[in-house]
mmCIF file of C-alpha atoms in Angstrom:
data_model
loop_
_atom_site.group_PDB
_atom_site.id
_atom_site.type_symbol
_atom_site.label_atom_id
_atom_site.label_comp_id
_atom_site.label_asym_id
_atom_site.label_seq_id
_atom_site.Cartn_x
_atom_site.Cartn_y
_atom_site.Cartn_z
ATOM 1 C CA MET A 161 -37.764 -40.739 31.853
ATOM 2 C CA CYS A 162 -35.656 -37.996 30.632
ATOM 3 C CA ARG A 163 -33.707 -35.800 33.016
ATOM 4 C CA SER A 164 -32.742 -32.234 32.226
ATOM 5 C CA PRO A 165 -28.988 -31.964 31.695
ATOM 6 C CA THR A 166 -27.058 -30.453 34.553
ATOM 7 C CA PRO A 167 -26.161 -26.962 33.557
ATOM 8 C CA ILE A 168 -22.500 -26.411 33.008
ATOM 9 C CA ARG A 169 -20.948 -23.415 34.841
ATOM 10 C CA PRO A 170 -18.099 -21.779 33.031
ATOM 11 C CA ARG A 171 -14.766 -21.611 34.867
ATOM 12 C CA LEU A 172 -13.846 -17.988 35.433
ATOM 13 C CA PRO A 173 -10.468 -16.497 35.958
ATOM 14 C CA SER A 174 -9.483 -16.483 39.643
ATOM 15 C CA TRP A 175 -9.041 -12.693 39.567
ATOM 16 C CA LEU A 176 -12.671 -12.002 38.676
ATOM 17 C CA PRO A 177 -14.891 -11.077 41.633
ATOM 18 C CA THR A 178 -17.242 -13.873 42.643
ATOM 19 C CA GLU A 179 -20.906 -13.380 43.548
ATOM 20 C CA GLY A 180 -21.114 -11.589 46.895
ATOM 21 C CA SER A 181 -17.406 -10.879 47.039
ATOM 22 C CA LEU A 182 -17.761 -7.128 46.318
ATOM 23 C CA PRO A 183 -18.588 -4.774 49.212
ATOM 24 C CA VAL A 184 -22.233 -3.736 49.263
ATOM 25 C CA ARG A 185 -21.337 -0.100 48.206
ATOM 26 C CA GLU A 186 -19.568 -1.524 45.040
ATOM 27 C CA SER A 187 -22.085 -4.136 44.054
ATOM 28 C CA VAL A 188 -24.211 -3.563 40.928
ATOM 29 C CA ALA A 189 -27.898 -4.049 40.911
ATOM 30 C CA VAL A 190 -29.518 -6.276 38.231
ATOM 31 C CA GLY A 191 -30.265 -4.329 35.151
ATOM 32 C CA SER A 192 -28.172 -1.345 36.201
ATOM 33 C CA ALA A 193 -26.393 0.466 33.305
ATOM 34 C CA ALA A 194 -23.544 1.823 35.622
ATOM 35 C CA ALA A 195 -20.800 -0.220 37.157
ATOM 36 C CA SER A 196 -18.589 0.996 40.010
ATOM 37 C CA SER A 197 -15.002 1.952 39.117
ATOM 38 C CA ALA A 198 -13.709 -0.863 41.384
ATOM 39 C CA ALA A 199 -15.738 -3.516 39.576
ATOM 40 C CA ALA A 200 -14.771 -2.148 36.216
ATOM 41 C CA ARG A 201 -11.023 -2.307 37.134
ATOM 42 C CA ALA A 202 -11.479 -5.922 38.284
ATOM 43 C CA LEU A 203 -13.062 -6.776 34.849
ATOM 44 C CA ARG A 204 -10.283 -4.964 32.954
ATOM 45 C CA PRO A 205 -7.042 -4.830 35.106
ATOM 46 C CA THR A 206 -4.720 -3.705 32.280
ATOM 47 C CA ARG A 207 -3.214 -0.432 32.536
ATOM 48 C CA ALA A 208 -0.351 1.631 31.062
ATOM 49 C CA GLU A 209 2.352 3.582 33.025
ATOM 50 C CA VAL A 210 4.070 6.260 31.157
ATOM 51 C CA ASN A 211 7.540 7.145 32.286
ATOM 52 C CA LEU A 212 7.663 10.902 31.737
ATOM 53 C CA ALA A 213 11.360 11.241 32.611
ATOM 54 C CA ALA A 214 12.042 8.687 29.761
ATOM 55 C CA LEU A 215 9.796 10.648 27.514
ATOM 56 C CA ARG A 216 11.681 13.905 28.196
ATOM 57 C CA ARG A 217 14.992 12.191 27.660
ATOM 58 C CA ASN A 218 13.861 10.798 24.348
ATOM 59 C CA VAL A 219 12.614 14.246 23.099
ATOM 60 C CA ASN A 220 15.852 15.832 24.275
ATOM 61 C CA ARG A 221 17.957 13.206 22.380
ATOM 62 C CA LEU A 222 15.816 13.508 19.236
ATOM 63 C CA THR A 223 16.252 17.366 19.269
ATOM 64 C CA GLU A 224 19.950 16.791 19.175
ATOM 65 C CA LEU A 225 19.718 14.237 16.372
ATOM 66 C CA ALA A 226 17.525 16.406 14.219
ATOM 67 C CA ALA A 227 19.533 19.729 14.740
ATOM 68 C CA PRO A 228 19.643 22.064 13.049
ATOM 69 C CA ALA A 229 16.146 21.014 12.187
ATOM 70 C CA GLU A 230 13.355 21.423 14.672
ATOM 71 C CA LEU A 231 11.360 18.582 16.238
ATOM 72 C CA TRP A 232 7.582 18.704 16.347
ATOM 73 C CA VAL A 233 6.033 15.898 18.406
ATOM 74 C CA VAL A 234 2.986 14.100 17.120
ATOM 75 C CA VAL A 235 0.342 13.777 19.998
ATOM 76 C CA LYS A 236 -2.729 12.784 17.895
ATOM 77 C CA ALA A 237 -5.137 10.061 19.208
ATOM 78 C CA ASN A 238 -4.407 11.107 22.760
ATOM 79 C CA ALA A 239 -0.654 10.759 22.055
ATOM 80 C CA TYR A 240 -1.389 7.254 20.852
ATOM 81 C CA GLY A 241 -2.963 6.398 24.173
ATOM 82 C CA HIS A 242 -0.209 7.868 26.408
ATOM 83 C CA GLY A 243 -2.125 11.093 27.293
ATOM 84 C CA ALA A 244 -1.977 14.021 24.893
ATOM 85 C CA LEU A 245 -1.793 16.932 27.388
ATOM 86 C CA GLN A 246 0.780 15.354 29.733
ATOM 87 C CA CYS A 247 2.913 14.296 26.840
ATOM 88 C CA ALA A 248 2.632 17.607 25.097
ATOM 89 C CA ARG A 249 3.810 19.552 28.215
ATOM 90 C CA GLN A 250 6.725 17.161 28.673
ATOM 91 C CA ALA A 251 7.748 17.275 25.050
ATOM 92 C CA LEU A 252 7.675 21.015 24.829
ATOM 93 C CA ALA A 253 9.639 21.384 28.186
ATOM 94 C CA ALA A 254 12.276 18.983 26.680
ATOM 95 C CA GLY A 255 12.879 21.109 23.572
ATOM 96 C CA ALA A 256 10.210 20.211 21.036
ATOM 97 C CA ARG A 257 9.290 23.180 18.814
ATOM 98 C CA GLY A 258 5.672 22.352 18.215
ATOM 99 C CA LEU A 259 2.991 19.700 18.271
ATOM 100 C CA CYS A 260 1.091 17.796 15.597
ATOM 101 C CA VAL A 261 -2.461 16.431 15.878
ATOM 102 C CA ALA A 262 -4.972 14.880 13.365
ATOM 103 C CA LEU A 263 -8.148 16.691 14.208
ATOM 104 C CA VAL A 264 -9.122 20.266 15.016
ATOM 105 C CA GLN A 265 -10.922 18.964 18.175
ATOM 106 C CA GLU A 266 -7.525 17.642 19.537
ATOM 107 C CA ALA A 267 -5.917 20.937 18.882
ATOM 108 C CA VAL A 268 -8.654 22.976 20.494
ATOM 109 C CA GLU A 269 -8.478 20.670 23.651
ATOM 110 C CA LEU A 270 -4.722 21.486 23.858
ATOM 111 C CA ARG A 271 -5.315 25.331 23.455
ATOM 112 C CA GLU A 272 -8.005 25.215 26.165
ATOM 113 C CA ALA A 273 -5.634 23.402 28.473
ATOM 114 C CA GLY A 274 -3.127 26.192 28.153
ATOM 115 C CA ILE A 275 -0.757 25.051 25.372
ATOM 116 C CA THR A 276 0.468 28.020 23.454
ATOM 117 C CA SER A 277 3.086 26.561 21.258
ATOM 118 C CA GLN A 278 2.487 26.054 17.543
ATOM 119 C CA ILE A 279 0.110 23.141 16.794
ATOM 120 C CA MET A 280 -0.079 21.724 13.301
ATOM 121 C CA VAL A 281 -3.413 19.781 12.205
ATOM 122 C CA LEU A 282 -1.880 17.215 9.937
ATOM 123 C CA SER A 283 -5.083 16.323 7.991
ATOM 124 C CA GLU A 284 -7.314 18.575 6.014
ATOM 125 C CA GLN A 285 -10.497 19.392 8.053
ATOM 126 C CA SER A 286 -13.992 20.164 6.977
ATOM 127 C CA PRO A 287 -14.185 23.694 5.464
ATOM 128 C CA HIS A 288 -16.835 24.265 8.268
ATOM 129 C CA ALA A 289 -13.931 24.108 10.812
ATOM 130 C CA ALA A 290 -11.950 26.892 9.138
ATOM 131 C CA ASP A 291 -13.254 29.623 11.583
ATOM 132 C CA LEU A 292 -12.235 27.467 14.542
ATOM 133 C CA LEU A 293 -8.726 26.691 13.001
ATOM 134 C CA VAL A 294 -8.027 30.506 12.562
ATOM 135 C CA ALA A 295 -9.500 31.505 15.919
ATOM 136 C CA HIS A 296 -7.172 29.104 17.743
ATOM 137 C CA ASP A 297 -3.976 30.123 15.669
ATOM 138 C CA LEU A 298 -3.502 26.563 14.351
ATOM 139 C CA THR A 299 -1.089 25.706 11.569
ATOM 140 C CA CYS A 300 -2.929 23.848 8.709
ATOM 141 C CA VAL A 301 -1.785 21.254 6.286
ATOM 142 C CA VAL A 302 -3.282 21.728 2.905
ATOM 143 C CA TYR A 303 -3.380 20.015 -0.507
ATOM 144 C CA ASN A 304 -6.458 21.230 -2.302
ATOM 145 C CA GLN A 305 -7.896 24.505 -3.469
ATOM 146 C CA HIS A 306 -11.216 24.212 -1.728
ATOM 147 C CA TYR A 307 -9.675 23.925 1.780
ATOM 148 C CA ILE A 308 -7.273 26.815 1.015
ATOM 149 C CA ALA A 309 -10.190 28.971 -0.054
ATOM 150 C CA ALA A 310 -12.101 28.170 3.230
ATOM 151 C CA LEU A 311 -9.049 29.012 5.338
ATOM 152 C CA SER A 312 -8.526 32.248 3.362
ATOM 153 C CA ALA A 313 -12.123 33.311 3.832
ATOM 154 C CA ALA A 314 -12.019 32.552 7.556
ATOM 155 C CA ALA A 315 -8.873 34.512 8.056
ATOM 156 C CA THR A 316 -10.367 37.513 6.168
ATOM 157 C CA ARG A 317 -13.424 37.408 8.323
ATOM 158 C CA ALA A 318 -11.449 37.375 11.508
ATOM 159 C CA GLN A 319 -8.896 39.993 10.081
ATOM 160 C CA ARG A 320 -6.120 37.526 11.087
ATOM 161 C CA GLN A 321 -3.705 35.267 9.265
ATOM 162 C CA VAL A 322 -3.476 31.536 9.047
ATOM 163 C CA LYS A 323 -0.246 29.572 8.609
ATOM 164 C CA VAL A 324 -0.270 26.649 6.122
ATOM 165 C CA HIS A 325 2.093 23.831 4.933
ATOM 166 C CA LEU A 326 1.529 22.310 1.606
ATOM 167 C CA LYS A 327 1.669 18.490 1.741
ATOM 168 C CA ILE A 328 3.115 16.647 -1.230
ATOM 169 C CA ASP A 329 2.269 13.065 -1.956
ATOM 170 C CA THR A 330 5.750 11.667 -2.902
ATOM 171 C CA GLY A 331 4.764 8.023 -2.758
ATOM 172 C CA MET A 332 2.903 7.116 0.386
ATOM 173 C CA HIS A 333 -0.443 7.737 -1.329
ATOM 174 C CA ARG A 334 -2.377 8.560 1.781
ATOM 175 C CA ALA A 335 -2.769 12.310 1.330
ATOM 176 C CA GLY A 336 -1.172 15.231 -0.368
ATOM 177 C CA VAL A 337 -1.082 17.001 -3.761
ATOM 178 C CA ASP A 338 0.410 15.138 -6.767
ATOM 179 C CA PRO A 339 4.003 16.465 -7.270
ATOM 180 C CA ALA A 340 3.153 17.453 -10.824
ATOM 181 C CA GLN A 341 0.538 19.835 -9.457
ATOM 182 C CA ALA A 342 2.437 21.082 -6.313
ATOM 183 C CA VAL A 343 3.959 24.278 -7.833
ATOM 184 C CA GLU A 344 0.511 25.255 -9.227
ATOM 185 C CA LEU A 345 -1.082 24.757 -5.857
ATOM 186 C CA ALA A 346 1.723 26.716 -4.162
ATOM 187 C CA ARG A 347 1.023 29.628 -6.544
ATOM 188 C CA HIS A 348 -2.605 29.445 -5.474
ATOM 189 C CA ILE A 349 -1.575 29.590 -1.807
ATOM 190 C CA VAL A 350 0.597 32.704 -2.410
ATOM 191 C CA THR A 351 -2.246 34.629 -3.870
ATOM 192 C CA ALA A 352 -4.826 33.634 -1.195
ATOM 193 C CA PRO A 353 -5.604 36.634 1.157
ATOM 194 C CA GLY A 354 -4.888 35.955 4.841
ATOM 195 C CA VAL A 355 -2.896 32.747 4.134
ATOM 196 C CA VAL A 356 0.850 32.625 5.191
ATOM 197 C CA PHE A 357 2.697 30.044 3.128
ATOM 198 C CA GLU A 358 4.915 28.703 5.810
ATOM 199 C CA GLY A 359 6.366 25.511 4.402
ATOM 200 C CA VAL A 360 6.094 22.271 2.441
ATOM 201 C CA MET A 361 5.993 18.810 3.802
ATOM 202 C CA THR A 362 5.916 15.063 2.895
ATOM 203 C CA HIS A 363 5.439 11.727 4.692
ATOM 204 C CA LEU A 364 7.978 9.082 4.320
ATOM 205 C CA ALA A 365 6.540 5.583 4.297
ATOM 206 C CA THR A 366 9.769 3.552 4.926
ATOM 207 C CA ALA A 367 12.053 5.952 6.633
ATOM 208 C CA ASP A 368 13.233 3.419 9.172
ATOM 209 C CA ASP A 369 15.493 2.243 6.321
ATOM 210 C CA PRO A 370 17.104 5.289 4.818
ATOM 211 C CA HIS A 371 18.668 3.286 1.995
ATOM 212 C CA HIS A 372 15.319 1.614 1.014
ATOM 213 C CA PRO A 373 14.598 2.478 -2.719
ATOM 214 C CA ALA A 374 11.082 3.784 -1.786
ATOM 215 C CA THR A 375 12.629 6.204 0.670
ATOM 216 C CA GLN A 376 15.204 7.454 -1.804
ATOM 217 C CA ARG A 377 12.492 7.887 -4.550
ATOM 218 C CA GLN A 378 10.353 9.921 -2.008
ATOM 219 C CA LEU A 379 13.171 12.173 -1.080
ATOM 220 C CA ALA A 380 14.172 12.580 -4.689
ATOM 221 C CA GLN A 381 10.599 13.563 -5.667
ATOM 222 C CA PHE A 382 10.494 15.998 -2.778
ATOM 223 C CA GLU A 383 13.696 17.694 -3.637
ATOM 224 C CA HIS A 384 12.586 17.791 -7.368
ATOM 225 C CA VAL A 385 9.441 19.764 -6.372
ATOM 226 C CA LEU A 386 11.517 22.087 -4.162
ATOM 227 C CA ALA A 387 13.931 22.842 -7.073
ATOM 228 C CA ASP A 388 11.019 23.357 -9.459
ATOM 229 C CA ALA A 389 9.384 25.896 -7.095
ATOM 230 C CA ALA A 390 12.727 27.683 -6.701
ATOM 231 C CA ARG A 391 13.025 28.500 -10.460
ATOM 232 C CA PRO A 392 12.497 32.046 -11.459
ATOM 233 C CA ARG A 393 8.814 33.033 -11.874
ATOM 234 C CA SER A 394 7.810 29.562 -10.788
ATOM 235 C CA THR A 395 6.161 30.842 -7.573
ATOM 236 C CA ALA A 396 6.541 33.950 -5.353
ATOM 237 C CA ALA A 397 6.830 31.848 -2.285
ATOM 238 C CA GLU A 398 9.923 31.059 -0.283
ATOM 239 C CA PHE A 399 9.407 27.835 1.609
ATOM 240 C CA ALA A 400 10.522 28.784 5.067
ATOM 241 C CA GLU A 401 10.237 25.217 6.381
ATOM 242 C CA CYS A 402 10.474 21.855 4.812
ATOM 243 C CA THR A 403 9.074 19.025 6.952
ATOM 244 C CA CYS A 404 9.468 15.242 6.748
ATOM 245 C CA ARG A 405 7.435 13.061 8.929
ATOM 246 C CA THR A 406 8.317 9.787 10.600
ATOM 247 C CA CYS A 407 10.427 8.614 13.423
ATOM 248 C CA GLY A 408 12.933 6.701 11.363
ATOM 249 C CA ALA A 409 13.615 9.719 9.285
ATOM 250 C CA THR A 410 14.509 11.792 12.527
ATOM 251 C CA ALA A 411 16.792 9.135 13.914
ATOM 252 C CA ARG A 412 18.563 7.931 10.873
ATOM 253 C CA MET A 413 18.653 10.523 8.168
ATOM 254 C CA SER A 414 20.479 13.756 7.502
ATOM 255 C CA ALA A 415 18.536 17.008 8.270
ATOM 256 C CA SER A 416 20.022 18.681 5.173
ATOM 257 C CA THR A 417 16.879 18.418 3.222
ATOM 258 C CA CYS A 418 14.268 19.262 5.859
ATOM 259 C CA SER A 419 14.216 21.953 8.636
ATOM 260 C CA ASN A 420 11.395 20.308 10.650
ATOM 261 C CA TRP A 421 10.823 16.570 11.575
ATOM 262 C CA ALA A 422 7.584 15.362 13.078
ATOM 263 C CA SER A 423 7.723 12.145 15.177
ATOM 264 C CA TRP A 424 6.065 10.187 17.862
ATOM 265 C CA ARG A 425 7.280 6.566 17.879
ATOM 266 C CA CYS A 426 10.816 7.551 18.914
ATOM 267 C CA VAL A 427 9.501 9.955 21.475
ATOM 268 C CA ALA A 428 7.558 7.084 23.147
ATOM 269 C CA GLY A 429 10.438 4.607 22.820
#
């Protein structure tokens, strides 16, 4: 005679609520798609507490380190999970000049929440987003002619201007125009109606080590493009701002090359 094996009940962590331990008002019916907030917290008790005083102190210190350059704080991806709106307000109050995000949606959310400072959208967006970018007075990062043309058309339709920064790929190979084509694209920006050529930028891959050969190569490449653009008849643009991105660059390197620094990791500590 065969007996059915005794079912093995898994041992659950002691902090999990047991059957019948939740109050009736918090219990979940079988098959229900919704769980009470209390039950959800019990299942995932992890939480993050953000010290806003520490954040303000970090931003204030970084503005001092970056001077005379300006600090722009990156709050993309909900400020990397810290809360974009709260962190944006604290950073601006502590001396940050502007904010950086990855998506137009993130920028619009900040605008609708009352943020009036400059906001830079670090990635090229769909050309279909051009009207939205112009309407919310967002600073755009560009590195191809199609995007520049879309922004120019949107600015012309709205009878407004749109500020852009040209991103140069000096070695990180994530995004940006090839250095050999940078001056030609800068010339294209200058002639685009409604487009204000506000600056050039690059993204340092290993800026936490200012003496790393890769960092030195990127900075040398960046400076070479700037020098090439400054030659007579090279382009009619004057680069008002030169921006280098990464926390390490802000904390460890001279601001002699760049007038803006964009950072988050140092802000969060």
